[in-house]
XYZ file of C-alpha atoms in Angstrom:
391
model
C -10.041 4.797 25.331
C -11.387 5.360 21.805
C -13.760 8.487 21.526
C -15.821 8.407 18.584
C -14.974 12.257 17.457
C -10.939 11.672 17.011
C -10.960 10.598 13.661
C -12.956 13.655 13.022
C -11.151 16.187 14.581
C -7.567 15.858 12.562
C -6.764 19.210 11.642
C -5.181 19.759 8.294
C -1.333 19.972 8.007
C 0.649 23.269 7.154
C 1.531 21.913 3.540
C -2.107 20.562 2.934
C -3.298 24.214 3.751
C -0.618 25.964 1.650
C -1.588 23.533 -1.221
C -4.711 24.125 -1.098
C -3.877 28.071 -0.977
C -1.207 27.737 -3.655
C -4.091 25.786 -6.040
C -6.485 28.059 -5.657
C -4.324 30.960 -6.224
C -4.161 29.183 -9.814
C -0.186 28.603 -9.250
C 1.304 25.811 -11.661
C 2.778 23.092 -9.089
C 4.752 19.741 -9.808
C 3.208 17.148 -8.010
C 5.601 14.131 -6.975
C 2.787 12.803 -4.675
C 0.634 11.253 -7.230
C -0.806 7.872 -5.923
C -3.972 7.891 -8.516
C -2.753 5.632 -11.718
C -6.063 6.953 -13.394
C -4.371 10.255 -13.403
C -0.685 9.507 -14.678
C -1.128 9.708 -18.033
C -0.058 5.988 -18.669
C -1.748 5.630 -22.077
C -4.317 3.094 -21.281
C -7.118 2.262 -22.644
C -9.280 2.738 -19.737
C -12.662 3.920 -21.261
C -13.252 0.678 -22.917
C -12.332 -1.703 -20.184
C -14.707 0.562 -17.204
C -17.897 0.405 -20.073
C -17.264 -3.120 -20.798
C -16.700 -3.432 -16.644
C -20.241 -1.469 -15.920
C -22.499 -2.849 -18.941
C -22.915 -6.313 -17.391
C -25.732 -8.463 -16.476
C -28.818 -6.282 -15.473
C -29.672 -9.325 -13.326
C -28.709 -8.929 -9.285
C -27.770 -12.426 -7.874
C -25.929 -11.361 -4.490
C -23.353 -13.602 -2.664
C -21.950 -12.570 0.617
C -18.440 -13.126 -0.400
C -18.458 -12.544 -3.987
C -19.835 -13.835 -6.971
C -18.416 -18.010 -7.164
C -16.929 -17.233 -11.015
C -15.096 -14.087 -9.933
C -13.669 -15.541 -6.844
C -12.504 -19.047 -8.930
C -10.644 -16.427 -11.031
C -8.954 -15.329 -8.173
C -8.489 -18.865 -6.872
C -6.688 -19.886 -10.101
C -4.753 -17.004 -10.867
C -3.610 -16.862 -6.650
C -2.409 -20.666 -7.299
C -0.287 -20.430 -10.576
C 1.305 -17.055 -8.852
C 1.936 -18.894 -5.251
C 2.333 -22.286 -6.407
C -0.161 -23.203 -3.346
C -3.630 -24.906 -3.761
C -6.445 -22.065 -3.465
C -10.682 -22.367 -2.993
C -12.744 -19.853 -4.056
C -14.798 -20.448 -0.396
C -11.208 -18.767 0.892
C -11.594 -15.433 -1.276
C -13.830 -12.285 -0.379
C -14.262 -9.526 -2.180
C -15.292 -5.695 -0.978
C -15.106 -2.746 -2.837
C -11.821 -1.545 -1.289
C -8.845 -2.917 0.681
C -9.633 -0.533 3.257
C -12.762 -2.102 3.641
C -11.067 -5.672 4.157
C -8.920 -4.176 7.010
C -11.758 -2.490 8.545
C -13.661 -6.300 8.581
C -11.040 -7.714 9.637
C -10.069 -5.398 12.909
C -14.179 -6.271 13.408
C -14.063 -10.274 13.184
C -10.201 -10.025 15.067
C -10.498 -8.119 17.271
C -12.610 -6.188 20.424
C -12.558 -2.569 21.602
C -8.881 -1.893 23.155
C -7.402 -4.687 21.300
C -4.131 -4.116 19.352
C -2.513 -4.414 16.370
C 1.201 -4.575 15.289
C 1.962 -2.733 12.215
C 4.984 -1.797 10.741
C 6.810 1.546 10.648
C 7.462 3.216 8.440
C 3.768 2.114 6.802
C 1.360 3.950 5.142
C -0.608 6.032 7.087
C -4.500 5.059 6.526
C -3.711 2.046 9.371
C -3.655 4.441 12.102
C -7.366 6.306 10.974
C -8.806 3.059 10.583
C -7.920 1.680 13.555
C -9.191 5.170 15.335
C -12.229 3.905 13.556
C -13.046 0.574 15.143
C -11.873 1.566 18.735
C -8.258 -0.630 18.769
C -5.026 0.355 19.104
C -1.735 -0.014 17.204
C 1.797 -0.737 18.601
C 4.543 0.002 16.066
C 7.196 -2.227 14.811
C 10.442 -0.972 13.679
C 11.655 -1.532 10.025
C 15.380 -0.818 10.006
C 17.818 0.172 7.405
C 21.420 -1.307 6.742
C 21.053 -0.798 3.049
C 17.914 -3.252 2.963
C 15.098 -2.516 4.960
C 14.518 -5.678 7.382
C 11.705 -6.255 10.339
C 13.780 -5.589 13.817
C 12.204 -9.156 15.464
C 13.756 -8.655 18.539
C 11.057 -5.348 19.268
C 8.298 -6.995 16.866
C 8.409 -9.748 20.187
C 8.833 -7.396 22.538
C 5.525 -5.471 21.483
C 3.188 -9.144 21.364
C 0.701 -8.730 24.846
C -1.796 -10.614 25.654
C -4.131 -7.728 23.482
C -2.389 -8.505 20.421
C -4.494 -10.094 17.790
C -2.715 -9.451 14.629
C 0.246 -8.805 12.932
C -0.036 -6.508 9.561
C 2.370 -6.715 7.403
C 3.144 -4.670 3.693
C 4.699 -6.563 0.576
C 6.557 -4.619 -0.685
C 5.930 -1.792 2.162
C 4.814 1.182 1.401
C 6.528 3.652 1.415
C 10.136 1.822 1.594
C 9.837 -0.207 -1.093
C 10.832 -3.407 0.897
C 9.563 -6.913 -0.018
C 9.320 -9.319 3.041
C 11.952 -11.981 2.740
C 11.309 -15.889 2.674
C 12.804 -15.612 6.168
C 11.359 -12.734 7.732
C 7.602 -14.676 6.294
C 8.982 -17.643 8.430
C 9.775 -15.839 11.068
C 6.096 -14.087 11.516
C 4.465 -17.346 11.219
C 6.243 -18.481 14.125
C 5.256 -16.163 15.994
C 1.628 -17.825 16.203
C -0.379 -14.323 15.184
C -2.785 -13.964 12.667
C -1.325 -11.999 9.779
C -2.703 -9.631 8.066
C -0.451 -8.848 4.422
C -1.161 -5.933 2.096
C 0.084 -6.921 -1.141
C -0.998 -4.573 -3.638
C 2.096 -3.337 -4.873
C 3.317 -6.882 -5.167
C 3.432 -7.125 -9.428
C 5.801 -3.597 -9.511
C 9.347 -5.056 -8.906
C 11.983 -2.414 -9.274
C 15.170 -4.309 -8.448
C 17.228 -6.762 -10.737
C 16.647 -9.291 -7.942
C 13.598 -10.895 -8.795
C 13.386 -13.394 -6.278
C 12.269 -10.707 -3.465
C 9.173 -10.545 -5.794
C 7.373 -13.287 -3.544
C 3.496 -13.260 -2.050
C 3.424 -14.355 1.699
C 1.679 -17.614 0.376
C 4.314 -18.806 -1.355
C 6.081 -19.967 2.088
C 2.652 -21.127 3.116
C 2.901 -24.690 5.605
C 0.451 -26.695 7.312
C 1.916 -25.357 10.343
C 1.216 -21.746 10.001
C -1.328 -19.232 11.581
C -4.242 -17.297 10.426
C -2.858 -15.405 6.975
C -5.451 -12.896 5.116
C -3.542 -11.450 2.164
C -5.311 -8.595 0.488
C -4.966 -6.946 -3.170
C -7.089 -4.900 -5.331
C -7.990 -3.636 -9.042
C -6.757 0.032 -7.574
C -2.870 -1.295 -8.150
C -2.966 -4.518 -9.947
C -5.113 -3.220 -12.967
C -4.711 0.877 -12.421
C -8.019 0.843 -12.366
C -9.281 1.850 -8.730
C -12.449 3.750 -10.013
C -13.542 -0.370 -10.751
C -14.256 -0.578 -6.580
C -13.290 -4.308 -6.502
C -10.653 -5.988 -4.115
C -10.130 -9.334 -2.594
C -8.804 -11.254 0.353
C -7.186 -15.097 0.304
C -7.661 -16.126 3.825
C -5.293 -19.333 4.785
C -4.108 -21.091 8.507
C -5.598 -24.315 10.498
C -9.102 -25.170 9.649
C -11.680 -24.890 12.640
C -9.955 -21.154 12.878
C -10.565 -20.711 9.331
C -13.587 -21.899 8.731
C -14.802 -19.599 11.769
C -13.238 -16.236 10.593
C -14.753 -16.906 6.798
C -17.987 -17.353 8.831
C -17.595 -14.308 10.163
C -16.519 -12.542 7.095
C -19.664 -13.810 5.801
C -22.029 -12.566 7.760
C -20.299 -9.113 8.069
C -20.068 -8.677 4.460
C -23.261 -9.972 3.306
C -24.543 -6.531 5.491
C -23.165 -4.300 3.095
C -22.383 -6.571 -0.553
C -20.263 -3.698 -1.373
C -18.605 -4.915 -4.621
C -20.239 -3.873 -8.077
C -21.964 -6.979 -9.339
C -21.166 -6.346 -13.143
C -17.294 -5.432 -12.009
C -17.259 -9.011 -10.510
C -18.929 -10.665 -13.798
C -15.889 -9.360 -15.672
C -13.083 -10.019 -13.147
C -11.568 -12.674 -15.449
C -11.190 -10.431 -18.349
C -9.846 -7.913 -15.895
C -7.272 -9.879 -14.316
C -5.579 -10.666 -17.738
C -5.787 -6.470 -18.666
C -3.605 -6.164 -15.267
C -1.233 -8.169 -16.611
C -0.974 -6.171 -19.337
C -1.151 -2.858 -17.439
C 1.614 -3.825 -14.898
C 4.284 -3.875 -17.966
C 3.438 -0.540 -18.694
C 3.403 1.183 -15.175
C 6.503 -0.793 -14.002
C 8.356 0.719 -17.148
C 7.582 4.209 -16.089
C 8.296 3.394 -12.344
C 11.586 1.747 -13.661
C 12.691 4.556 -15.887
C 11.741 6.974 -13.214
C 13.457 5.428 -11.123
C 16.905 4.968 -13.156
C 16.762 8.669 -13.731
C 16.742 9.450 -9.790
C 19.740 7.042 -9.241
C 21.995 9.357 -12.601
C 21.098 12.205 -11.011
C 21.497 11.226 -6.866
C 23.670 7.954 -6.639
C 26.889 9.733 -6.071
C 29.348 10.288 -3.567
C 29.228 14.353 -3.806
C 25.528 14.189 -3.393
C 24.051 15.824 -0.028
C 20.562 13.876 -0.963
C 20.592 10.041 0.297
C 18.870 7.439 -2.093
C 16.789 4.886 0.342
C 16.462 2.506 -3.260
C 13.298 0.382 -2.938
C 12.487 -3.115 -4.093
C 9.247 -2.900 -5.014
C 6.229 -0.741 -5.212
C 5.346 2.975 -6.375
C 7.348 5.235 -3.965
C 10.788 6.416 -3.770
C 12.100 7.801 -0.066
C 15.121 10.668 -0.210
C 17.122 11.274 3.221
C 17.765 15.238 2.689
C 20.488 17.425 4.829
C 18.773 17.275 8.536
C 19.382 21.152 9.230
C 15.915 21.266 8.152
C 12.862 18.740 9.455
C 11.133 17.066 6.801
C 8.112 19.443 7.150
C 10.230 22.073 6.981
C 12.024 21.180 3.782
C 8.074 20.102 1.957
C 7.128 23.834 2.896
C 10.133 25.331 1.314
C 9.703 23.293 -2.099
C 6.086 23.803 -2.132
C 6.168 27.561 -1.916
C 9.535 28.284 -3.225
C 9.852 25.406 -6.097
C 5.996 25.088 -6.432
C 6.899 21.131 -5.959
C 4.767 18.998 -3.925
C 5.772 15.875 -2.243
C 5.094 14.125 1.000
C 7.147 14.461 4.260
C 8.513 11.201 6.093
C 6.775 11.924 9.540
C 3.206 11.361 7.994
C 4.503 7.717 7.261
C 6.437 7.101 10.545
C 9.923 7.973 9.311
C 11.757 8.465 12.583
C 14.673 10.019 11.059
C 15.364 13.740 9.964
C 14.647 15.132 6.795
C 13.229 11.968 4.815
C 10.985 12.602 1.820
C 8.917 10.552 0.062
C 7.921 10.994 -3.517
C 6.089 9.095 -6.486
C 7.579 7.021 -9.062
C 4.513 6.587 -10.654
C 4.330 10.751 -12.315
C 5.305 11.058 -15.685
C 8.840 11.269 -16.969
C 8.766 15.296 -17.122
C 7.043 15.854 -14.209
C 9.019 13.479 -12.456
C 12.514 14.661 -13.357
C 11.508 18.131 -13.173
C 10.344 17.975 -9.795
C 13.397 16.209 -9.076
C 15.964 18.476 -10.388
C 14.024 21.284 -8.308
C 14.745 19.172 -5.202
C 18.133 19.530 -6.109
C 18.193 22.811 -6.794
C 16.936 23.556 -3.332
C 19.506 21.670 -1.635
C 22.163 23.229 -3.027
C 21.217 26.592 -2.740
C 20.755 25.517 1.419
C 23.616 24.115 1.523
């Protein structure tokens, strides 16, 4: 059973402590973990758009889910996108996604209850789960040169304490959208689902149709769906504290859970009134935003595929679809830890090693797409580098 200390008691990693060693030592590292857009040097004109953001309305006019003109933004952009008919009483916003998921294990869920999540997956499911006292199964994403949910172990997993399905689009760190199918296939299986799609704008491949929300295959037969996004990825701009969940499925259900959401979020109104006075404006600077970060991702990611897509290459491309990460299969006659120690210490280059994301196999890496061109291809030639002098 849950004990309330677990979450507490995590011990740093070996390459968090030698980081931290190696930083304060004053030593010059590459870091090809960056996940913070308000660091990457994209050129932005961020100053201006957080002041106009925070000078709003001194006026405090509260509402449980949001303010009603922020969340008919949301409505209207969510429609053109999805092509599905949205109402702003189906949209709540918190400061954070990981707030959302947090409500949502609360109105879904009791103590001992489970979630199915996917794995690989990011790993902040797991901590808050630990959090509110329910547990998660693991589903398998496999690989066959496209990542696809393994359905036949997804079914396997569903008990009696499974209340929800969570889902990533595109996953993070794999890079895999969720296929029209696969979407067809979890609403069939009669769970509420619960889809992260914050990296959804960043398409990296030429096939633009894998670029789809959940809600686009949405039915009148289909369950519970909450899909969740934020101002962190969709406008680089996650110092704003705004995000949002659509919630969709059969009415009396519906209408229950947003009555639920209600009354949970009206006890903490997280979400900076002013930042939700200019959401409008801000959804129309994401658009503009996304151009330039999917660029860098883009080029960034071109320049991995010159230097790695070859046959006399001992490093394995895992190419994404979407999203900010890039995953590397390395030799296995190291573990992945083992390999992130040696390039942190030896090639002062930091990035993150599969196990903290669920990779089962040997040796996987996962780095940013979204660091800038030089520190990018640096760290990446040192990568190299290493591997060849190993091997």
């Amino acid at each position: 059973m849950f004990s309330p200390r677990t979450l507490f008691e995590t011990k740093k990693n070996k390459l968090s402590l030698m980081l931290e060693k190696l930083q304060n030592e004053g030593t010059n590292i590459v870091d090809l973990s960056l996940s913070n857009p308000s660091q990457a040097d994209l050129a932005l004109d961020l100053d201006r758009v957080v002041k106009a953001s925070l000078l709003s309305s001194a006026s405090y006019t509260p509402d449980a889910l949001g303010l009603l003109r922020a969340r008919t933004a949301l409505a209207s952009f969510w429609s053109a996108q999805t092509a599905q008919p949205l109402d702003a009483k189906q949209i709540c916003l918190a400061a954070s996604t990981s707030e959302l998921y947090a409500h949502l294990m609360k109105i879904l869920c009791s103590p001992g209850d489970e979630w199915l999540v996917p794995a690989p997956s990011y790993p902040l499911l797991e901590q808050l789960a630990q959090s509110e006292g329910i547990v998660l199964k693991r589903y398998p994403l496999i690989w066959d040169g496209q990542w696809h949910i393994d359905f036949p172990m997804l079914k396997s997993l569903i008990s009696t304490k499974s209340k929800a399905i969570a889902v990533v689009n595109p996953n993070n760190p794999t890079g895999n959208y969720v296929s029209r199918s696969e979407i067809l296939g979890l609403y069939e299986l009669g769970l509420p689902i619960v889809c992260d799609e914050v990296f959804l704008p960043y398409a990296l491949s030429d096939n633009s149709k894998n670029q789809q929300s959940i809600l686009n295959a949405a039915r009148s037969t289909m369950p519970l769906v909450f899909v969740l996004g934020g101002l962190s990825k969709f406008a680089a701009l996650p110092q704003l504290k705004c995000s949002w969940l659509i919630a969709r499925g059969p009415q009396s259900e519906l209408e229950e859970c947003l009555h639920r959401l209600t009354c949970l979020s009206d006890l903490f109104l997280s979400t900076h009134q002013a930042v939700q006075e200019q959401l409008p404006e801000l959804l129309r600077y994401g658009h503009r935003v996304q151009a330039i970060i999917t660029s860098r991702l883009q080029a960034n990611l071109s320049y991995a595929k010159r230097l790695l897509n070859n046959a006399h290459s001992p490093i394995s491309l895992r190419l994404p679809q979407g999203g900010w990460y890039l995953s590397l299969q390395l030799p296995a006659i190291k573990s992945d830890e083992q390999w992130t120690l040696e390039l942190l210490q030896e090639q002062h280059t930091h990035v993150l090693p599969g196990y903290l994301f669920d990779y089962h196999e040997e040796a996987m890496l996962v780095l940013s797409l979204l660091c800038t061109p030089e520190n990018f291809s640096q760290g990446l030639q040192r990568i190299v580098n290493s591997v060849n002098q190993t091997c």
